[in-house]
GROMACS .gro file of C-alpha atoms in nm:
model
  439
    1UNK     CA    1  17.320  14.256   6.409
    2UNK     CA    2  17.637  14.419   6.396
    3UNK     CA    3  17.531  14.708   6.337
    4UNK     CA    4  17.292  14.781   6.577
    5UNK     CA    5  17.511  14.723   6.847
    6UNK     CA    6  17.755  14.966   6.741
    7UNK     CA    7  17.427  15.176   6.759
    8UNK     CA    8  17.335  15.066   7.048
    9UNK     CA    9  17.692  15.229   7.235
   10UNK     CA   10  17.675  15.483   7.083
   11UNK     CA   11  17.364  15.518   7.237
   12UNK     CA   12  17.592  15.356   7.599
   13UNK     CA   13  17.870  15.725   7.502
   14UNK     CA   14  17.600  15.945   7.427
   15UNK     CA   15  17.416  15.849   7.823
   16UNK     CA   16  17.776  15.859   7.936
   17UNK     CA   17  17.917  16.218   7.809
   18UNK     CA   18  17.578  16.400   7.861
   19UNK     CA   19  17.579  16.232   8.205
   20UNK     CA   20  17.923  16.427   8.290
   21UNK     CA   21  17.897  16.763   8.131
   22UNK     CA   22  17.518  16.807   8.407
   23UNK     CA   23  17.795  16.601   8.680
   24UNK     CA   24  17.683  16.520   9.013
   25UNK     CA   25  17.257  16.278   9.015
   26UNK     CA   26  17.287  16.426   8.614
   27UNK     CA   27  17.544  16.109   8.519
   28UNK     CA   28  17.200  15.887   8.642
   29UNK     CA   29  16.927  16.034   8.506
   30UNK     CA   30  17.092  16.075   8.163
   31UNK     CA   31  17.176  15.597   8.204
   32UNK     CA   32  16.788  15.626   8.248
   33UNK     CA   33  16.703  15.840   7.936
   34UNK     CA   34  16.979  15.628   7.774
   35UNK     CA   35  16.796  15.310   7.869
   36UNK     CA   36  16.480  15.427   7.801
   37UNK     CA   37  16.617  15.509   7.452
   38UNK     CA   38  16.746  15.152   7.395
   39UNK     CA   39  16.450  14.965   7.455
   40UNK     CA   40  16.224  15.174   7.317
   41UNK     CA   41  16.428  15.247   7.015
   42UNK     CA   42  16.618  14.900   7.048
   43UNK     CA   43  16.427  14.634   7.142
   44UNK     CA   44  16.647  14.592   7.419
   45UNK     CA   45  16.544  14.440   7.729
   46UNK     CA   46  16.687  14.560   8.063
   47UNK     CA   47  16.894  14.411   8.327
   48UNK     CA   48  16.750  14.413   8.718
   49UNK     CA   49  16.882  14.748   8.861
   50UNK     CA   50  17.147  14.752   9.131
   51UNK     CA   51  16.909  14.746   9.385
   52UNK     CA   52  17.151  14.548   9.691
   53UNK     CA   53  17.456  14.749   9.630
   54UNK     CA   54  17.267  15.061   9.653
   55UNK     CA   55  17.054  14.921   9.957
   56UNK     CA   56  17.464  14.897  10.065
   57UNK     CA   57  17.570  15.255  10.010
   58UNK     CA   58  17.262  15.430  10.146
   59UNK     CA   59  17.361  15.271  10.468
   60UNK     CA   60  17.705  15.295  10.478
   61UNK     CA   61  17.635  15.678  10.407
   62UNK     CA   62  17.363  15.694  10.696
   63UNK     CA   63  17.613  15.600  10.962
   64UNK     CA   64  17.923  15.856  10.834
   65UNK     CA   65  17.652  16.107  10.760
   66UNK     CA   66  17.560  16.089  11.137
   67UNK     CA   67  17.882  16.115  11.210
   68UNK     CA   68  17.922  16.419  11.000
   69UNK     CA   69  17.608  16.579  11.141
   70UNK     CA   70  17.767  16.483  11.483
   71UNK     CA   71  18.129  16.600  11.426
   72UNK     CA   72  18.285  16.272  11.393
   73UNK     CA   73  18.455  16.374  11.117
   74UNK     CA   74  18.629  16.682  11.259
   75UNK     CA   75  18.704  16.547  11.515
   76UNK     CA   76  18.920  16.306  11.301
   77UNK     CA   77  19.002  16.564  11.095
   78UNK     CA   78  19.238  16.728  11.434
   79UNK     CA   79  19.357  16.423  11.515
   80UNK     CA   80  19.537  16.425  11.178
   81UNK     CA   81  19.567  16.728  11.204
   82UNK     CA   82  19.800  16.688  11.515
   83UNK     CA   83  19.987  16.356  11.295
   84UNK     CA   84  20.063  16.671  11.059
   85UNK     CA   85  20.183  16.887  11.277
   86UNK     CA   86  20.442  16.660  11.474
   87UNK     CA   87  20.621  16.567  11.160
   88UNK     CA   88  20.680  16.864  10.936
   89UNK     CA   89  21.017  16.765  10.758
   90UNK     CA   90  20.932  16.391  10.626
   91UNK     CA   91  20.495  16.602  10.513
   92UNK     CA   92  20.623  16.414  10.132
   93UNK     CA   93  20.570  16.070  10.367
   94UNK     CA   94  20.363  16.210  10.665
   95UNK     CA   95  20.058  16.327  10.497
   96UNK     CA   96  19.966  16.112  10.277
   97UNK     CA   97  20.003  15.827  10.530
   98UNK     CA   98  19.747  16.010  10.704
   99UNK     CA   99  19.464  16.129  10.405
  100UNK     CA  100  19.527  15.743  10.303
  101UNK     CA  101  19.489  15.608  10.688
  102UNK     CA  102  19.182  15.800  10.771
  103UNK     CA  103  18.944  15.785  10.452
  104UNK     CA  104  19.056  15.441  10.551
  105UNK     CA  105  18.873  15.419  10.836
  106UNK     CA  106  18.573  15.666  10.733
  107UNK     CA  107  18.499  15.565  10.378
  108UNK     CA  108  18.445  15.885  10.226
  109UNK     CA  109  18.761  16.100  10.077
  110UNK     CA  110  18.585  16.408  10.230
  111UNK     CA  111  18.754  16.406  10.542
  112UNK     CA  112  19.026  16.512  10.296
  113UNK     CA  113  18.952  16.818  10.203
  114UNK     CA  114  18.999  17.049  10.609
  115UNK     CA  115  19.346  16.896  10.545
  116UNK     CA  116  19.542  17.052  10.280
  117UNK     CA  117  19.552  17.351  10.391
  118UNK     CA  118  19.715  17.220  10.737
  119UNK     CA  119  19.896  17.010  10.447
  120UNK     CA  120  19.992  17.374  10.296
  121UNK     CA  121  20.050  17.526  10.616
  122UNK     CA  122  20.313  17.278  10.792
  123UNK     CA  123  20.528  17.205  10.414
  124UNK     CA  124  20.570  17.589  10.363
  125UNK     CA  125  20.644  17.688  10.704
  126UNK     CA  126  20.963  17.412  10.701
  127UNK     CA  127  21.027  17.488  10.334
  128UNK     CA  128  20.908  17.197  10.113
  129UNK     CA  129  20.753  17.329   9.822
  130UNK     CA  130  20.323  17.238   9.902
  131UNK     CA  131  20.232  17.069   9.572
  132UNK     CA  132  20.423  16.747   9.704
  133UNK     CA  133  20.321  16.647   9.935
  134UNK     CA  134  19.907  16.813   9.848
  135UNK     CA  135  19.873  16.630   9.486
  136UNK     CA  136  19.963  16.274   9.675
  137UNK     CA  137  19.744  16.338   9.945
  138UNK     CA  138  19.477  16.406   9.733
  139UNK     CA  139  19.577  16.071   9.575
  140UNK     CA  140  19.627  15.834   9.893
  141UNK     CA  141  19.274  15.915   9.974
  142UNK     CA  142  19.110  15.864   9.632
  143UNK     CA  143  19.325  15.513   9.659
  144UNK     CA  144  19.200  15.480  10.029
  145UNK     CA  145  18.859  15.464   9.927
  146UNK     CA  146  18.863  15.129   9.724
  147UNK     CA  147  19.071  15.003   9.969
  148UNK     CA  148  18.773  15.084  10.255
  149UNK     CA  149  18.531  14.857  10.424
  150UNK     CA  150  18.292  15.064  10.446
  151UNK     CA  151  18.331  15.321  10.096
  152UNK     CA  152  18.080  15.335   9.866
  153UNK     CA  153  18.219  15.200   9.601
  154UNK     CA  154  18.411  14.864   9.848
  155UNK     CA  155  17.974  14.783   9.921
  156UNK     CA  156  17.925  14.800   9.539
  157UNK     CA  157  18.255  14.514   9.491
  158UNK     CA  158  18.061  14.306   9.783
  159UNK     CA  159  17.764  14.411   9.577
  160UNK     CA  160  17.928  14.295   9.187
  161UNK     CA  161  18.025  13.958   9.322
  162UNK     CA  162  17.701  13.830   9.560
  163UNK     CA  163  17.448  13.936   9.256
  164UNK     CA  164  17.703  13.683   9.067
  165UNK     CA  165  17.718  13.410   9.322
  166UNK     CA  166  18.058  13.453   9.397
  167UNK     CA  167  18.085  13.355   9.769
  168UNK     CA  168  18.462  13.276   9.737
  169UNK     CA  169  18.460  13.696   9.632
  170UNK     CA  170  18.456  13.876   9.959
  171UNK     CA  171  18.524  14.097  10.185
  172UNK     CA  172  18.911  13.955  10.350
  173UNK     CA  173  18.984  13.930   9.959
  174UNK     CA  174  18.903  14.241   9.867
  175UNK     CA  175  19.107  14.453  10.131
  176UNK     CA  176  19.327  14.196  10.092
  177UNK     CA  177  19.419  14.332   9.770
  178UNK     CA  178  19.329  14.665   9.764
  179UNK     CA  179  19.572  14.747  10.106
  180UNK     CA  180  19.815  14.618   9.997
  181UNK     CA  181  19.834  14.778   9.647
  182UNK     CA  182  19.661  15.058   9.728
  183UNK     CA  183  19.935  15.107  10.036
  184UNK     CA  184  20.262  15.039   9.835
  185UNK     CA  185  20.157  15.300   9.526
  186UNK     CA  186  20.055  15.572   9.776
  187UNK     CA  187  20.418  15.521   9.918
  188UNK     CA  188  20.590  15.521   9.590
  189UNK     CA  189  20.431  15.778   9.495
  190UNK     CA  190  20.519  15.988   9.778
  191UNK     CA  191  20.891  15.903   9.706
  192UNK     CA  192  20.933  16.003   9.409
  193UNK     CA  193  20.706  16.362   9.480
  194UNK     CA  194  21.080  16.406   9.731
  195UNK     CA  195  21.252  16.480   9.459
  196UNK     CA  196  21.068  16.707   9.235
  197UNK     CA  197  21.132  17.043   9.201
  198UNK     CA  198  21.413  17.276   9.395
  199UNK     CA  199  21.288  17.322   9.783
  200UNK     CA  200  21.173  17.666   9.820
  201UNK     CA  201  21.530  17.813   9.945
  202UNK     CA  202  21.649  17.653   9.647
  203UNK     CA  203  21.349  17.769   9.409
  204UNK     CA  204  21.473  18.161   9.286
  205UNK     CA  205  21.059  18.239   9.188
  206UNK     CA  206  20.938  18.159   9.462
  207UNK     CA  207  21.187  18.382   9.712
  208UNK     CA  208  21.148  18.656   9.293
  209UNK     CA  209  20.706  18.698   9.444
  210UNK     CA  210  20.828  18.662   9.856
  211UNK     CA  211  21.037  18.876   9.844
  212UNK     CA  212  20.831  19.160   9.587
  213UNK     CA  213  20.456  19.025   9.852
  214UNK     CA  214  20.375  18.834   9.589
  215UNK     CA  215  20.305  18.493   9.784
  216UNK     CA  216  20.250  18.582  10.198
  217UNK     CA  217  20.462  18.423  10.473
  218UNK     CA  218  20.440  18.132  10.568
  219UNK     CA  219  20.254  18.201  10.918
  220UNK     CA  220  20.057  17.942  11.206
  221UNK     CA  221  19.713  17.788  11.138
  222UNK     CA  222  19.435  17.951  11.268
  223UNK     CA  223  19.177  17.873  11.548
  224UNK     CA  224  19.026  17.604  11.387
  225UNK     CA  225  18.589  17.619  11.609
  226UNK     CA  226  18.570  17.373  11.886
  227UNK     CA  227  18.423  17.071  11.907
  228UNK     CA  228  18.063  16.912  11.877
  229UNK     CA  229  18.070  16.728  12.228
  230UNK     CA  230  17.926  16.459  12.088
  231UNK     CA  231  18.209  16.407  11.834
  232UNK     CA  232  18.477  16.170  11.968
  233UNK     CA  233  18.156  15.906  12.089
  234UNK     CA  234  17.975  15.930  11.678
  235UNK     CA  235  18.339  15.885  11.621
  236UNK     CA  236  18.431  15.526  11.823
  237UNK     CA  237  18.090  15.480  11.683
  238UNK     CA  238  18.159  15.473  11.332
  239UNK     CA  239  18.458  15.276  11.427
  240UNK     CA  240  18.245  14.996  11.550
  241UNK     CA  241  18.069  14.998  11.348
  242UNK     CA  242  18.367  14.900  11.128
  243UNK     CA  243  18.522  14.651  11.336
  244UNK     CA  244  18.193  14.494  11.330
  245UNK     CA  245  18.206  14.524  10.956
  246UNK     CA  246  18.519  14.345  10.893
  247UNK     CA  247  18.493  14.082  11.224
  248UNK     CA  248  18.220  13.971  11.015
  249UNK     CA  249  18.391  13.920  10.653
  250UNK     CA  250  18.672  13.737  10.831
  251UNK     CA  251  18.525  13.509  11.003
  252UNK     CA  252  18.203  13.396  10.833
  253UNK     CA  253  18.106  13.155  11.069
  254UNK     CA  254  18.007  13.455  11.323
  255UNK     CA  255  17.761  13.541  11.081
  256UNK     CA  256  17.563  13.213  11.010
  257UNK     CA  257  17.258  13.131  11.281
  258UNK     CA  258  17.084  12.897  11.470
  259UNK     CA  259  16.991  12.580  11.224
  260UNK     CA  260  17.183  12.790  10.934
  261UNK     CA  261  17.308  12.601  10.652
  262UNK     CA  262  17.527  12.869  10.473
  263UNK     CA  263  17.614  13.213  10.710
  264UNK     CA  264  17.408  13.539  10.613
  265UNK     CA  265  17.549  13.761  10.315
  266UNK     CA  266  17.770  13.978  10.380
  267UNK     CA  267  17.541  14.255  10.206
  268UNK     CA  268  17.230  14.233  10.465
  269UNK     CA  269  17.480  14.199  10.783
  270UNK     CA  270  17.677  14.535  10.652
  271UNK     CA  271  17.308  14.678  10.585
  272UNK     CA  272  17.247  14.545  10.902
  273UNK     CA  273  17.538  14.667  11.096
  274UNK     CA  274  17.537  15.054  10.926
  275UNK     CA  275  17.187  15.129  10.958
  276UNK     CA  276  17.198  14.971  11.395
  277UNK     CA  277  17.529  15.173  11.376
  278UNK     CA  278  17.335  15.514  11.275
  279UNK     CA  279  17.023  15.489  11.534
  280UNK     CA  280  17.198  15.433  11.823
  281UNK     CA  281  17.496  15.746  11.756
  282UNK     CA  282  17.150  15.913  11.693
  283UNK     CA  283  16.994  15.821  11.959
  284UNK     CA  284  17.349  15.915  12.267
  285UNK     CA  285  17.466  16.198  12.051
  286UNK     CA  286  17.117  16.392  12.057
  287UNK     CA  287  17.203  16.522  11.693
  288UNK     CA  288  16.932  16.698  11.509
  289UNK     CA  289  16.804  16.506  11.247
  290UNK     CA  290  16.736  16.770  11.025
  291UNK     CA  291  17.133  16.858  10.980
  292UNK     CA  292  17.230  16.535  10.910
  293UNK     CA  293  16.976  16.481  10.439
  294UNK     CA  294  17.257  16.868  10.478
  295UNK     CA  295  17.572  16.698  10.548
  296UNK     CA  296  17.846  16.650  10.182
  297UNK     CA  297  17.874  16.289  10.339
  298UNK     CA  298  17.546  16.177  10.253
  299UNK     CA  299  17.497  16.485   9.969
  300UNK     CA  300  17.791  16.289   9.771
  301UNK     CA  301  17.643  15.918   9.895
  302UNK     CA  302  17.309  15.955   9.780
  303UNK     CA  303  17.450  16.033   9.415
  304UNK     CA  304  17.669  15.769   9.385
  305UNK     CA  305  17.371  15.569   9.452
  306UNK     CA  306  17.131  15.780   9.152
  307UNK     CA  307  17.466  15.705   8.917
  308UNK     CA  308  17.500  15.363   9.021
  309UNK     CA  309  17.157  15.305   8.990
  310UNK     CA  310  17.081  15.438   8.599
  311UNK     CA  311  17.486  15.418   8.471
  312UNK     CA  312  17.519  15.059   8.580
  313UNK     CA  313  17.216  14.991   8.466
  314UNK     CA  314  17.196  15.091   8.150
  315UNK     CA  315  17.516  14.919   8.038
  316UNK     CA  316  17.437  14.628   8.239
  317UNK     CA  317  17.115  14.579   8.030
  318UNK     CA  318  17.316  14.671   7.710
  319UNK     CA  319  17.528  14.427   7.777
  320UNK     CA  320  17.383  14.129   7.847
  321UNK     CA  321  17.174  14.213   7.510
  322UNK     CA  322  17.489  14.152   7.347
  323UNK     CA  323  17.680  13.895   7.559
  324UNK     CA  324  17.706  13.661   7.314
  325UNK     CA  325  17.898  13.857   7.096
  326UNK     CA  326  18.025  14.155   7.333
  327UNK     CA  327  18.260  13.885   7.630
  328UNK     CA  328  18.382  13.660   7.336
  329UNK     CA  329  18.519  13.981   7.151
  330UNK     CA  330  18.655  14.151   7.450
  331UNK     CA  331  18.743  13.746   7.624
  332UNK     CA  332  19.025  13.706   7.479
  333UNK     CA  333  19.236  14.061   7.445
  334UNK     CA  334  19.202  14.068   7.789
  335UNK     CA  335  19.343  13.758   7.765
  336UNK     CA  336  19.585  13.853   7.606
  337UNK     CA  337  19.656  14.197   7.731
  338UNK     CA  338  19.403  14.191   8.135
  339UNK     CA  339  19.677  14.541   8.250
  340UNK     CA  340  19.466  14.709   7.974
  341UNK     CA  341  19.164  14.703   8.111
  342UNK     CA  342  19.291  14.933   8.437
  343UNK     CA  343  19.333  15.233   8.234
  344UNK     CA  344  18.936  15.161   8.115
  345UNK     CA  345  18.816  15.199   8.515
  346UNK     CA  346  19.123  15.446   8.499
  347UNK     CA  347  18.893  15.673   8.247
  348UNK     CA  348  18.589  15.596   8.312
  349UNK     CA  349  18.609  15.767   8.681
  350UNK     CA  350  18.701  16.013   8.570
  351UNK     CA  351  18.385  16.112   8.321
  352UNK     CA  352  18.193  15.909   8.627
  353UNK     CA  353  18.363  16.068   8.874
  354UNK     CA  354  18.271  15.842   9.162
  355UNK     CA  355  18.436  15.518   9.201
  356UNK     CA  356  18.114  15.301   9.331
  357UNK     CA  357  17.966  15.441   9.025
  358UNK     CA  358  18.284  15.338   8.797
  359UNK     CA  359  18.310  14.935   8.941
  360UNK     CA  360  17.919  14.889   8.884
  361UNK     CA  361  17.869  15.135   8.505
  362UNK     CA  362  18.166  14.871   8.339
  363UNK     CA  363  17.984  14.480   8.320
  364UNK     CA  364  18.243  14.382   8.051
  365UNK     CA  365  18.469  14.407   8.365
  366UNK     CA  366  18.257  14.190   8.512
  367UNK     CA  367  18.108  13.944   8.304
  368UNK     CA  368  18.501  13.879   8.215
  369UNK     CA  369  18.568  13.826   8.585
  370UNK     CA  370  18.257  13.547   8.573
  371UNK     CA  371  18.412  13.461   8.239
  372UNK     CA  372  18.538  13.061   8.244
  373UNK     CA  373  18.814  13.040   8.012
  374UNK     CA  374  18.969  13.335   8.182
  375UNK     CA  375  18.921  13.156   8.542
  376UNK     CA  376  19.236  13.063   8.715
  377UNK     CA  377  19.158  12.774   8.922
  378UNK     CA  378  19.264  12.803   9.380
  379UNK     CA  379  19.605  12.550   9.270
  380UNK     CA  380  19.887  12.498   9.096
  381UNK     CA  381  19.943  12.649   8.730
  382UNK     CA  382  19.530  12.459   8.589
  383UNK     CA  383  19.319  12.663   8.413
  384UNK     CA  384  18.992  12.502   8.462
  385UNK     CA  385  18.580  12.598   8.428
  386UNK     CA  386  18.349  12.725   8.727
  387UNK     CA  387  18.193  12.440   8.697
  388UNK     CA  388  17.756  12.365   8.772
  389UNK     CA  389  17.636  12.621   9.000
  390UNK     CA  390  17.326  12.654   9.127
  391UNK     CA  391  17.358  13.004   8.911
  392UNK     CA  392  17.495  13.010   8.653
  393UNK     CA  393  17.461  12.702   8.390
  394UNK     CA  394  17.856  12.748   8.224
  395UNK     CA  395  17.851  12.427   7.935
  396UNK     CA  396  18.128  12.204   8.175
  397UNK     CA  397  18.469  12.100   8.054
  398UNK     CA  398  18.807  11.894   8.039
  399UNK     CA  399  19.033  12.002   8.299
  400UNK     CA  400  19.368  11.935   8.122
  401UNK     CA  401  19.762  12.037   8.224
  402UNK     CA  402  20.061  11.953   8.226
  403UNK     CA  403  20.138  11.920   8.631
  404UNK     CA  404  20.528  11.954   8.538
  405UNK     CA  405  20.847  11.702   8.545
  406UNK     CA  406  20.788  11.413   8.786
  407UNK     CA  407  20.538  11.596   8.972
  408UNK     CA  408  20.216  11.648   8.983
  409UNK     CA  409  19.992  11.932   9.065
  410UNK     CA  410  19.980  11.831   9.481
  411UNK     CA  411  20.319  11.711   9.491
  412UNK     CA  412  20.313  11.392   9.450
  413UNK     CA  413  20.568  11.219   9.254
  414UNK     CA  414  20.472  11.048   8.908
  415UNK     CA  415  20.630  10.848   8.643
  416UNK     CA  416  20.450  10.890   8.307
  417UNK     CA  417  20.442  11.292   8.135
  418UNK     CA  418  20.161  11.405   7.925
  419UNK     CA  419  20.204  11.334   7.563
  420UNK     CA  420  20.039  11.453   7.281
  421UNK     CA  421  19.748  11.181   7.218
  422UNK     CA  422  19.796  11.070   7.559
  423UNK     CA  423  19.398  11.150   7.751
  424UNK     CA  424  19.298  11.365   7.981
  425UNK     CA  425  18.953  11.460   8.159
  426UNK     CA  426  18.897  11.287   7.873
  427UNK     CA  427  19.028  11.512   7.559
  428UNK     CA  428  19.361  11.407   7.400
  429UNK     CA  429  19.635  11.678   7.550
  430UNK     CA  430  19.665  11.899   7.268
  431UNK     CA  431  20.088  11.896   7.137
  432UNK     CA  432  20.163  12.231   7.327
  433UNK     CA  433  20.175  11.979   7.646
  434UNK     CA  434  20.413  11.787   7.539
  435UNK     CA  435  20.760  11.885   7.673
  436UNK     CA  436  21.125  11.779   7.611
  437UNK     CA  437  21.278  11.473   7.837
  438UNK     CA  438  21.502  11.763   7.939
  439UNK     CA  439  21.321  11.990   8.071
   0.00000   0.00000   0.00000
């Protein structure tokens, strides 16, 4: 049994490696080949493909692609360019924050490409080493993808939670975690970058190359071609769609239909809103429909969907087939050092070239999130299980905790303390709950 699991895991790694060699849609195609080997050679029963996730990504990408074809992304780039050029002395701070903000709004990292020459020219003219702002600005854009409400990675995470029945985790919770985390990291990296290397005027190597004519002197940027007529309108319509998605995410009562017991699921709302926004943009901007499939935004979105289709399906099927062996083993490791899982995500992104594909291609992390022993309660310091759920059958567990000296988890005063031998929730309290009277 163990040898079979090892061989199947080798097949999964081989599929990821071959997919990374081909990149692009090859990631998903080789994932399908790996799944074929698991099914035929090892008799693995494949799980259902992540249909909801792929549909969310397609809906979001369609809206962004129509905006791209109408010139809306170029319009956003012009605004970002003016912001960066207006603060040349602080370009190392301003440029990363600008690329983060505009990627957050647009939901795609492609917006950063035309800004890199602007960042270079602004830093060069100000005597600042261009690699300082350029390196952080690129990282900031990728960080913003994981925090954007309309990015493919966020869509994948929303679909993941929806599939597993985790209704308490949605867009608001994702934004409340990812926005401050990514912004803090970007600002910290920008501050550190300000002190990396010498300024150009103090760098003898640069001055020597400049004097020898090996490096061109700083010059003003060339004029860009004029914007398309509907560029501004398409950008505003797309931003309105983003605002609606965020609004529906933060206020579930807006998603509740008359007579319905529960609000509509966020994946459905995102799909409806973004597809409708794409249709409205198509109508009012009169953009050429044939230009939409040619945009870099749509090509990147299709690549992400195919990657998720193959790789995520492969990984989820492998883990589901051996969850009784894999999840407990990794669960104890993640419980002792949960930070190590972040490195797994990092290296997977390097191989998969996509945050969205990484989100779906690591079902180990998904199942760890659902593991009852790793689920912390939302109040106090107690550890409690999920309990009964219509989509999950988890064994009932007693609620055992030490509410602390003199008070329970709601702050009410009590006289007794948990001791070894006492019964809490039907189970004898372990010795680890016993504390001295002086505590």
